[in-house]
Tab-separated table of C-alpha atoms in Angstrom:
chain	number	residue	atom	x	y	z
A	1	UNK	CA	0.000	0.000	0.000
A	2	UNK	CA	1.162	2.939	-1.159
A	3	UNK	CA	1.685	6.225	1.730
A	4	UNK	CA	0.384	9.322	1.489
A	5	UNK	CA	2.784	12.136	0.945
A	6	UNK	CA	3.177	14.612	3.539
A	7	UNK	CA	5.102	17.590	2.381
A	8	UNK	CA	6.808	20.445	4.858
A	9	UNK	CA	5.285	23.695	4.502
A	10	UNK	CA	7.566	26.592	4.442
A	11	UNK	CA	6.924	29.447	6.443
A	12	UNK	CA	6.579	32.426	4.470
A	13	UNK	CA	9.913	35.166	4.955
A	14	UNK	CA	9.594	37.324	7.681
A	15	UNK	CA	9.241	40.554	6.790
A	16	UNK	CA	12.005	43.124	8.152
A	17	UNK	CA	10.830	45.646	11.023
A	18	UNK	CA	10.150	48.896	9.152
A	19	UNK	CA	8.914	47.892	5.917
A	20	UNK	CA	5.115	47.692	5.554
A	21	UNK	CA	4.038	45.071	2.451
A	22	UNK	CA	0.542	44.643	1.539
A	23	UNK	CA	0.885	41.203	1.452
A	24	UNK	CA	4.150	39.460	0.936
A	25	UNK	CA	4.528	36.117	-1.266
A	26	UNK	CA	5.964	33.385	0.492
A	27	UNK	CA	9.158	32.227	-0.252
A	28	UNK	CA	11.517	28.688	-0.029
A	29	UNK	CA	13.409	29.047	3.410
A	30	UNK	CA	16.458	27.312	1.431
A	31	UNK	CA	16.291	28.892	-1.971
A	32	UNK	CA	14.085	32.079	-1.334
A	33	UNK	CA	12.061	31.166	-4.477
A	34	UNK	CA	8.583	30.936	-4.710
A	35	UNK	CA	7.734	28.322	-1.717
A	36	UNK	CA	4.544	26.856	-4.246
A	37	UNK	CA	7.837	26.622	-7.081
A	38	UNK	CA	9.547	24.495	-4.525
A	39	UNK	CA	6.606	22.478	-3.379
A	40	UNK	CA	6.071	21.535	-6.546
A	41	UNK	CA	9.603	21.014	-7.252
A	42	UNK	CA	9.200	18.567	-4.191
A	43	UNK	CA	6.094	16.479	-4.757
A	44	UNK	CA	7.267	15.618	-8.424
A	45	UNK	CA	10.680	14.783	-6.720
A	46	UNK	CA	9.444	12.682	-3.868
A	47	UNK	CA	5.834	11.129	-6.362
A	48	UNK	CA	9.776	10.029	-9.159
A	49	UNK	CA	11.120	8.210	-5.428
A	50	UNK	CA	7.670	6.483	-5.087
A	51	UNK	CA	7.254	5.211	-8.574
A	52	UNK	CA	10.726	4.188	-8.194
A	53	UNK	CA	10.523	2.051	-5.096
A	54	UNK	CA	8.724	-1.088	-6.893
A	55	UNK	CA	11.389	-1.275	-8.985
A	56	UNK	CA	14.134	-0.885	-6.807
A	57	UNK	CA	12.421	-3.510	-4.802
A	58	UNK	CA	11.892	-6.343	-8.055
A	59	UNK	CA	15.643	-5.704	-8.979
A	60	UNK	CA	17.068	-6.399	-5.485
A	61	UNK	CA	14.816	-9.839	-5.469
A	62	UNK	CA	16.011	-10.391	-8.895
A	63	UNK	CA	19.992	-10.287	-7.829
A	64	UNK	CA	19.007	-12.343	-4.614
A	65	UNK	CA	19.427	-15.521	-4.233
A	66	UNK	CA	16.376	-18.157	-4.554
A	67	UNK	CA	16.024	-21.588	-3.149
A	68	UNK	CA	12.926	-23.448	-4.390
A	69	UNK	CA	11.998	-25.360	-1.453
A	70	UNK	CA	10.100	-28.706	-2.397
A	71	UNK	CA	8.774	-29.446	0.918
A	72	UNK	CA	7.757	-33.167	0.606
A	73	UNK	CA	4.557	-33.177	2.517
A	74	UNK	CA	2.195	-30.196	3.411
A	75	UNK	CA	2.432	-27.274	5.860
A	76	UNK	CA	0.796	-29.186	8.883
A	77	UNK	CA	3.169	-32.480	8.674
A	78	UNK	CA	6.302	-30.562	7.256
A	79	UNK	CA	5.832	-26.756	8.512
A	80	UNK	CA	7.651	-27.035	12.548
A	81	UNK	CA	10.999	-28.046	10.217
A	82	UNK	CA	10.497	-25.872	7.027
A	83	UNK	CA	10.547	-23.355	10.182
A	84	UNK	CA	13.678	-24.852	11.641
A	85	UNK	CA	15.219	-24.688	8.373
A	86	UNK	CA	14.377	-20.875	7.971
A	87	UNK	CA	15.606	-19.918	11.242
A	88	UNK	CA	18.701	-21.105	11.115
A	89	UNK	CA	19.178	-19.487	7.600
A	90	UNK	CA	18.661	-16.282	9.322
A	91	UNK	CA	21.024	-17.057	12.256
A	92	UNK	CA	23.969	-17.374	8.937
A	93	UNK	CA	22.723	-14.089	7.829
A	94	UNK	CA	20.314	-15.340	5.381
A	95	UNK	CA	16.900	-13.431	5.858
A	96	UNK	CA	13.929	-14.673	3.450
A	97	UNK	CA	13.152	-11.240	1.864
A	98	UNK	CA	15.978	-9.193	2.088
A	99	UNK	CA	19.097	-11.183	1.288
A	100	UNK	CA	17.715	-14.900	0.068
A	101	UNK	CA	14.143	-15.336	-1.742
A	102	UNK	CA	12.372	-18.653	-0.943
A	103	UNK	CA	9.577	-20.636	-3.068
A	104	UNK	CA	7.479	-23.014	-1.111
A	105	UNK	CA	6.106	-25.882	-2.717
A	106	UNK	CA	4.323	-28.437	-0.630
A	107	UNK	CA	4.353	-31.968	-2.437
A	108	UNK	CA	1.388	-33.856	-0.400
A	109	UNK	CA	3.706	-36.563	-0.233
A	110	UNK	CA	3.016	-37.803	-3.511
A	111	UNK	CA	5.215	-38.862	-5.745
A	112	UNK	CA	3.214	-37.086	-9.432
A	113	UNK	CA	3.856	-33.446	-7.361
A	114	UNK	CA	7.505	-33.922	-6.717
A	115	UNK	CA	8.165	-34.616	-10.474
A	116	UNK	CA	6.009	-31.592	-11.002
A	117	UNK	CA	7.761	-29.337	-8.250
A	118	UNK	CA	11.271	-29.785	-9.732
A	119	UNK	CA	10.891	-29.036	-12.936
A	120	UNK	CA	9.147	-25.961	-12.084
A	121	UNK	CA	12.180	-25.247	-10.282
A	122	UNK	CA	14.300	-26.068	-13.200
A	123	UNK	CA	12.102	-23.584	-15.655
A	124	UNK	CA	12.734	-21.004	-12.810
A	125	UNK	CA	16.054	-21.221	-13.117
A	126	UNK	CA	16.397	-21.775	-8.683
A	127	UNK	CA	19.777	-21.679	-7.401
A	128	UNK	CA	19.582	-24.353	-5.160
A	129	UNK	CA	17.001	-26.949	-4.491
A	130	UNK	CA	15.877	-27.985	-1.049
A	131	UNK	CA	14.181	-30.975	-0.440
A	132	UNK	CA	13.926	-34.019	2.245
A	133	UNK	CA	12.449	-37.663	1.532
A	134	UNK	CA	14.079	-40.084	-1.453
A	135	UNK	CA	11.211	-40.006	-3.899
A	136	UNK	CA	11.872	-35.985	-4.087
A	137	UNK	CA	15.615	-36.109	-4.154
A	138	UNK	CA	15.184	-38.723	-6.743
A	139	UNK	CA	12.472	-36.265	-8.717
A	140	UNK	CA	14.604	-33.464	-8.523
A	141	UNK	CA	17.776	-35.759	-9.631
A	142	UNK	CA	16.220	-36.902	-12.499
A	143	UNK	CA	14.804	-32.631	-13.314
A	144	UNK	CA	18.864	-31.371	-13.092
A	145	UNK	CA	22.050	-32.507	-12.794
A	146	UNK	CA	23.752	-28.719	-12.830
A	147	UNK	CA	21.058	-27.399	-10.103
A	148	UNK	CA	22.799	-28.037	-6.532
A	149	UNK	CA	20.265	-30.111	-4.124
A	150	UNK	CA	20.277	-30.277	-0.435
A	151	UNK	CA	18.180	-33.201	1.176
A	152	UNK	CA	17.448	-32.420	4.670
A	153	UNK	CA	16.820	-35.512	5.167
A	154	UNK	CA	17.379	-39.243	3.199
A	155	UNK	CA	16.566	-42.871	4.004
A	156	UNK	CA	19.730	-44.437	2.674
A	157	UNK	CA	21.668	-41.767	-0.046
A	158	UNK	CA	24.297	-44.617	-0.929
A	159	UNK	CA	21.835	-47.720	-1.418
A	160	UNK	CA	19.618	-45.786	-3.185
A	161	UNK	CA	21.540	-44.010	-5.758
A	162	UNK	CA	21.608	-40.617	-4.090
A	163	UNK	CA	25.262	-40.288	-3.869
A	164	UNK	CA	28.156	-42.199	-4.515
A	165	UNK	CA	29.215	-42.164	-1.207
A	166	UNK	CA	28.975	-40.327	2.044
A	167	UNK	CA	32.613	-38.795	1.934
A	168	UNK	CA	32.416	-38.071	-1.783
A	169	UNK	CA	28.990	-37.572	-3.328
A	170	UNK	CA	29.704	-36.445	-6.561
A	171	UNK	CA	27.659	-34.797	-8.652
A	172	UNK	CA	24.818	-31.966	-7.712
A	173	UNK	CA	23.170	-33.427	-4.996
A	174	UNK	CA	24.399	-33.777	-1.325
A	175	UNK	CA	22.828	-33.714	2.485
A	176	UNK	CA	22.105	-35.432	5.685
A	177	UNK	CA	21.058	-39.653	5.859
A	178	UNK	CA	18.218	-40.134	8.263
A	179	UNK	CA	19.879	-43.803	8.510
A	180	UNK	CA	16.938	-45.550	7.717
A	181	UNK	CA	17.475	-49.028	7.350
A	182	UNK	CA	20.152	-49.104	10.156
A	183	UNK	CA	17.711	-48.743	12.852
A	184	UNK	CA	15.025	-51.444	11.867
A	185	UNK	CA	17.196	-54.086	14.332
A	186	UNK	CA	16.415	-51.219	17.328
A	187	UNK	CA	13.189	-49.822	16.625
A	188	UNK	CA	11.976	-53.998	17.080
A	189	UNK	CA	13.728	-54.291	19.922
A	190	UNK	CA	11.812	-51.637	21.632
A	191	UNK	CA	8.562	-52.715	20.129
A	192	UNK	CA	9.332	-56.426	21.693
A	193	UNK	CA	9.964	-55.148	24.991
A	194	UNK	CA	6.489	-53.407	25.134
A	195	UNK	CA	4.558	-55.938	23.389
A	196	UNK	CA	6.223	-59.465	25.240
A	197	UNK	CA	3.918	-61.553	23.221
A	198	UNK	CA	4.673	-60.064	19.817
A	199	UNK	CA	4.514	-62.998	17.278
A	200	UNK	CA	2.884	-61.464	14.130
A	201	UNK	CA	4.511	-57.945	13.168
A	202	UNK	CA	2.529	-55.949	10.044
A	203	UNK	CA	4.709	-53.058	8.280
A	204	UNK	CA	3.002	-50.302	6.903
A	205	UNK	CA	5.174	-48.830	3.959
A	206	UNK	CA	4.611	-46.632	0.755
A	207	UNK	CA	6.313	-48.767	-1.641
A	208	UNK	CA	6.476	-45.740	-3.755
A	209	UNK	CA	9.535	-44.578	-1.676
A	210	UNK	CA	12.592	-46.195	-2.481
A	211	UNK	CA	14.551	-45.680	0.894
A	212	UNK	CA	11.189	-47.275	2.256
A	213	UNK	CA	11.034	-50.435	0.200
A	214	UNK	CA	15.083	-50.968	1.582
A	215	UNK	CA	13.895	-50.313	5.411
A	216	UNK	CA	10.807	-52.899	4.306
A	217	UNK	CA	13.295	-55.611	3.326
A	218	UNK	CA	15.697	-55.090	6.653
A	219	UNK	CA	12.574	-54.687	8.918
A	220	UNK	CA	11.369	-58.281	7.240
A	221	UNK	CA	15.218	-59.964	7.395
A	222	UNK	CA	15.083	-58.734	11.581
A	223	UNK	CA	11.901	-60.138	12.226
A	224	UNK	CA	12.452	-63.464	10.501
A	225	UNK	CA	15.977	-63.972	13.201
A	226	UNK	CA	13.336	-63.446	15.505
A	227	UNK	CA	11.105	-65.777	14.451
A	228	UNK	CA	8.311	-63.018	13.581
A	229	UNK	CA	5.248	-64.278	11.129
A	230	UNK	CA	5.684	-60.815	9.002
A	231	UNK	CA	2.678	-59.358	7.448
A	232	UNK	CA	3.409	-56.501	4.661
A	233	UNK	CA	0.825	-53.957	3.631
A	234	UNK	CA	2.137	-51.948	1.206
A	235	UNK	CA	0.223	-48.520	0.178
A	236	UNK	CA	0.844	-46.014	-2.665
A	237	UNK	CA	-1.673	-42.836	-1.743
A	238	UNK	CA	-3.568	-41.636	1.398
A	239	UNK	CA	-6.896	-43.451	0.110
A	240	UNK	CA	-4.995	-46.952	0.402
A	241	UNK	CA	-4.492	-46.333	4.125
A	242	UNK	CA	-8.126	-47.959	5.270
A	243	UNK	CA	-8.266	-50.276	3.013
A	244	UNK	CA	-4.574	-51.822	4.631
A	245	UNK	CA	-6.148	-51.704	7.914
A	246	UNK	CA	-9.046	-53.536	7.812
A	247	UNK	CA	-7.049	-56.394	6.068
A	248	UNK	CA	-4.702	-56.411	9.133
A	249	UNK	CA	-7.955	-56.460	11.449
A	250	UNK	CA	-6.976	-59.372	13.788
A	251	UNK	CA	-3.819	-60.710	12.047
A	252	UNK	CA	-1.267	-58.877	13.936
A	253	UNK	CA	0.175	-57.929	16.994
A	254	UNK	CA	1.885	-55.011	16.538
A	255	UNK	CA	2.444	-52.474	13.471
A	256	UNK	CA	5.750	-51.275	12.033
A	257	UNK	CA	5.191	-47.807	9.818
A	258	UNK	CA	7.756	-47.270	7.901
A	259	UNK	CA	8.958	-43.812	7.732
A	260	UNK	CA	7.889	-41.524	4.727
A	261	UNK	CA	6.128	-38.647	3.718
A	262	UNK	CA	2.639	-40.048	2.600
A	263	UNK	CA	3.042	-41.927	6.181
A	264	UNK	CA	3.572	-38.496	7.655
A	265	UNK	CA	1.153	-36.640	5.913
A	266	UNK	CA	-1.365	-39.137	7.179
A	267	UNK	CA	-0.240	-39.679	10.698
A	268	UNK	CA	-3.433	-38.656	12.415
A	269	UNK	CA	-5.418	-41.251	10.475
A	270	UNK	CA	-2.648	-44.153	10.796
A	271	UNK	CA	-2.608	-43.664	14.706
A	272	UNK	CA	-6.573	-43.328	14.918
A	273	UNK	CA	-7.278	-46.684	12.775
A	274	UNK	CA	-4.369	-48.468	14.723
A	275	UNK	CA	-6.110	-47.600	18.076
A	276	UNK	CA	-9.358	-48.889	16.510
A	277	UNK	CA	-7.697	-51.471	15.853
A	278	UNK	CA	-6.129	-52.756	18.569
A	279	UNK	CA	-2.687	-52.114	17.413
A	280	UNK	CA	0.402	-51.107	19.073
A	281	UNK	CA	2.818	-48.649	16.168
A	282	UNK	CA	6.195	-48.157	16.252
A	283	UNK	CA	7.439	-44.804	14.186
A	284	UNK	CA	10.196	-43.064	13.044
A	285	UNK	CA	9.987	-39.746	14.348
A	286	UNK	CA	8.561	-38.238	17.277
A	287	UNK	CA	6.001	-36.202	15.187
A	288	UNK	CA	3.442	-39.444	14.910
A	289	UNK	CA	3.904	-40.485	19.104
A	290	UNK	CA	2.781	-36.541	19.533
A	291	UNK	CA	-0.424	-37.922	17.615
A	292	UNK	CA	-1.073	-40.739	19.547
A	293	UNK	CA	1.563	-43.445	17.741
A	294	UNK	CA	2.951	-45.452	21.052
A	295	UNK	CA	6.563	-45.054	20.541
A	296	UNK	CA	9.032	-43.919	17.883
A	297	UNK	CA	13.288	-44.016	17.890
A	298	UNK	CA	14.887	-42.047	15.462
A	299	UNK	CA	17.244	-39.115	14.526
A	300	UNK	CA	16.203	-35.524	15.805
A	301	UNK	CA	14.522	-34.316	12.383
A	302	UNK	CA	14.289	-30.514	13.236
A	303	UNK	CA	17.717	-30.788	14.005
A	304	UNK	CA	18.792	-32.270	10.694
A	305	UNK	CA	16.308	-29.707	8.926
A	306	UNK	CA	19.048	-26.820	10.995
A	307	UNK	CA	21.685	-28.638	9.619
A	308	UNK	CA	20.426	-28.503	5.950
A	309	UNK	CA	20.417	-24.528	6.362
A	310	UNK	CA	24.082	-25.411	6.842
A	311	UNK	CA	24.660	-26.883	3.347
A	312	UNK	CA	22.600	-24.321	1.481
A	313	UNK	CA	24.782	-21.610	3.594
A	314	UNK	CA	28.182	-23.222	2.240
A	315	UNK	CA	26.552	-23.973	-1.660
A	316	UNK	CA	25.642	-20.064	-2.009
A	317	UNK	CA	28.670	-18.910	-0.478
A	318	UNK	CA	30.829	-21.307	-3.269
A	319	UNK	CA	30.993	-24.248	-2.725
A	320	UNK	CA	29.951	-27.277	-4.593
A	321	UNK	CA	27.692	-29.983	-3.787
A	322	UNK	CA	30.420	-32.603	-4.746
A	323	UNK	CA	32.524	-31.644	-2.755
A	324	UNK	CA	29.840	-31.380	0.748
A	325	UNK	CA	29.780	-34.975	2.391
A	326	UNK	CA	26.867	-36.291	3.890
A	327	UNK	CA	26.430	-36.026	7.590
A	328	UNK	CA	24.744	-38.126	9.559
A	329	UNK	CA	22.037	-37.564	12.549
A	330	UNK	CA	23.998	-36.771	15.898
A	331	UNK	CA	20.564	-36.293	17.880
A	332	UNK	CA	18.287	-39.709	18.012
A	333	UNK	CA	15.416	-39.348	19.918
A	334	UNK	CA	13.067	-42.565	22.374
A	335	UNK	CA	9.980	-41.382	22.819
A	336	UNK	CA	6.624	-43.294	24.509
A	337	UNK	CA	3.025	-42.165	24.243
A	338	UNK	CA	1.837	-43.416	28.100
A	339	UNK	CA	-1.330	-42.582	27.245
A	340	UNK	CA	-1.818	-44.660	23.975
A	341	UNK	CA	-0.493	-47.804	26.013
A	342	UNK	CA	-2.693	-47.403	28.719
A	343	UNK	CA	-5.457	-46.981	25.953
A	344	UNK	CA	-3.916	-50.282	25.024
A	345	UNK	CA	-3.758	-52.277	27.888
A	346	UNK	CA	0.425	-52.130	27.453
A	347	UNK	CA	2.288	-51.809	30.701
A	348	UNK	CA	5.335	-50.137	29.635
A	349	UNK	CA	8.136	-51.211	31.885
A	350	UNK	CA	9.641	-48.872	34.191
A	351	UNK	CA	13.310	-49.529	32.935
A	352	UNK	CA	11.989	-48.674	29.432
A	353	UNK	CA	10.154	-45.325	30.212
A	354	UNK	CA	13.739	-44.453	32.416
A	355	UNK	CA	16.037	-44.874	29.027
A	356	UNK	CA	13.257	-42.687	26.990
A	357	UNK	CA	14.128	-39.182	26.027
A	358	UNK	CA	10.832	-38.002	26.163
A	359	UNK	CA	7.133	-39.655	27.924
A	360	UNK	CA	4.008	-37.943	26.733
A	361	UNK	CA	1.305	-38.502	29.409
């Protein structure tokens, strides 16, 4: 919105003791011409500024920076590390507005959108793309290979084709691994030490992701040592996720969701039909526990989110993607819903709830 423009009015000349003037013209305190000259001297001066100050404005957002941010899920599931991220752009002098330009694009956690999302980002001609989840890096991969890309978070960037390797990357793309499939063995651990009488274990994965469909196979492989009966129910979009659960209606014990964004997206619904049904869940994140999932061990994902601000930080200051290895979580997080297991019947043993970072009651 444009401001109105207040302009000084001179005071007219003071006229000299002894001289008598019918009625004196007022004159520019600075100049002594005309003080209506001047005033209009003034507003056409100050209405040039104002018709100037849109364009001053498009050219400095034009030399700044832009990171198209392909945020994997949508502002509810995603938006507390999007947030993260920002913030800690800011703290390395980065401030969305004035010195970097951000453009949000929330992907639903479907796979059509992130193909979508990147090569709109690609047309736009971004200077760095931001994402999290392997089905995006993967999108935006496959959309650029000159376009640096920062994954805040990855399932497995080596087994899946991300990178070449942790210490050397390679190519445009580079991050942090969320160490996916390297937790399965703990995460059932925990989940056995809840549920004592766990026999039948059903996973819950979107075999759309590929970091998922690896943390499916190692989840299956640790169960089988075991000697868990292993039940798969494998979904593709949010309308698949009722549809799983009533086939797993009395043929399991417990329920393994395999971390994602779809999964993520729909947390709400996967911990409401899983109380319905009777069945304990073991997560990822802490996220789903906060919406009544019964426990969850994994890496701190606002912190990795901080950490991602890091990358894009070094990539805009120079560096180059290739040479950026990829860092792994240093924050992993226990954390039991009390009040979902007592909704459960589940006593939780005190030993457990004493090694947990965090019990919500």
């Amino acid at each position: 919105m444009e401001r109105a423009l207040r302009l000084p009015i001179a005071s007219p000349a003071s006229t000299p003791v002894g001289f008598l003037r019918a009625r004196s013209r007022p004159t520019c305190q600075f100049c002594n011409r005309p003080s209506s000259s001047c005033k209009r001297r003034a507003f056409s001066s100050l209405l040039g500024g104002a018709a100037a100050w849109p364009l001053q404005a498009r050219a400095q957002q034009q030399t700044m920076p832009v990171i198209g941010f392909l945020v994997a899920g949508t502002p509810l599931s995603h938006g507390q590390w999007v947030a993260a991220f920002v913030q800690r752009l800011r703290e390395l002098g980065w401030i969305e507005g004035r010195t970097i330009a951000i453009e949000y694009r929330w992907g639903e956690g479907r796979n059509e959108r992130f193909a979508e999302i990147a090569a709109e980002f690609v047309r736009r001609k971004v200077d760095v793309i931001v994402t999290s989840a392997t089905a995006a890096v993967v999108a935006a991969k496959q959309a650029t290979s000159v376009i640096p890309i920062v994954f805040a978070a990855a399932g497995d960037p080596v087994g899946t084709g991300l990178v070449a390797s942790l210490a050397r990357p390679g190519g445009n793309v580079t991050g942090l691994s969320i160490q996916q499939t390297d937790l399965a063995a703990k995460r059932l651990e925990l989940l056995r030490e809840v549920v004592p009488g766990l026999r039948r274990l059903a996973i819950l994965a979107n075999v759309g992701g590929p970091a998922v469909v690896l943390d499916m196979r190692e989840v299956q492989a640790t169960a089988r040592t075991l000697g868990l009966e292993v039940i798969t129910s494998e979904i593709q979009r949010g309308e698949d996720i009722a549809s799983a659960f009533k086939a797993l209606k009395g043929r399991a014990d417990a329920l393994y969701v395999a971390i994602d964004p779809l999964v993520h997206t729909h947390r709400i619904r996967i911990n409401t039909l899983a109380l319905a049904t009777r069945l304990p869940t073991m997560h990822g994140s802490r996220e789903p526990v906060e919406a009544a999932g019964l426990m969850s061990y994994g890496p701190n994902l606002p912190d990795l989110w901080r950490r991602a601000a890091e990358f894009v930080d070094k990539i805009l200051r120079g560096a180059k993607p290739a040479d950026i290895p990829v860092e792994q979580p240093r924050k992993f997080d226990f954390v039991i819903n009390l009040t979902t297991a007592n909704a459960l019947g589940l006593d939780v043993p005190p030993t457990l709830l004493a090694r947990a970072d965090e019990v919500i009651e």
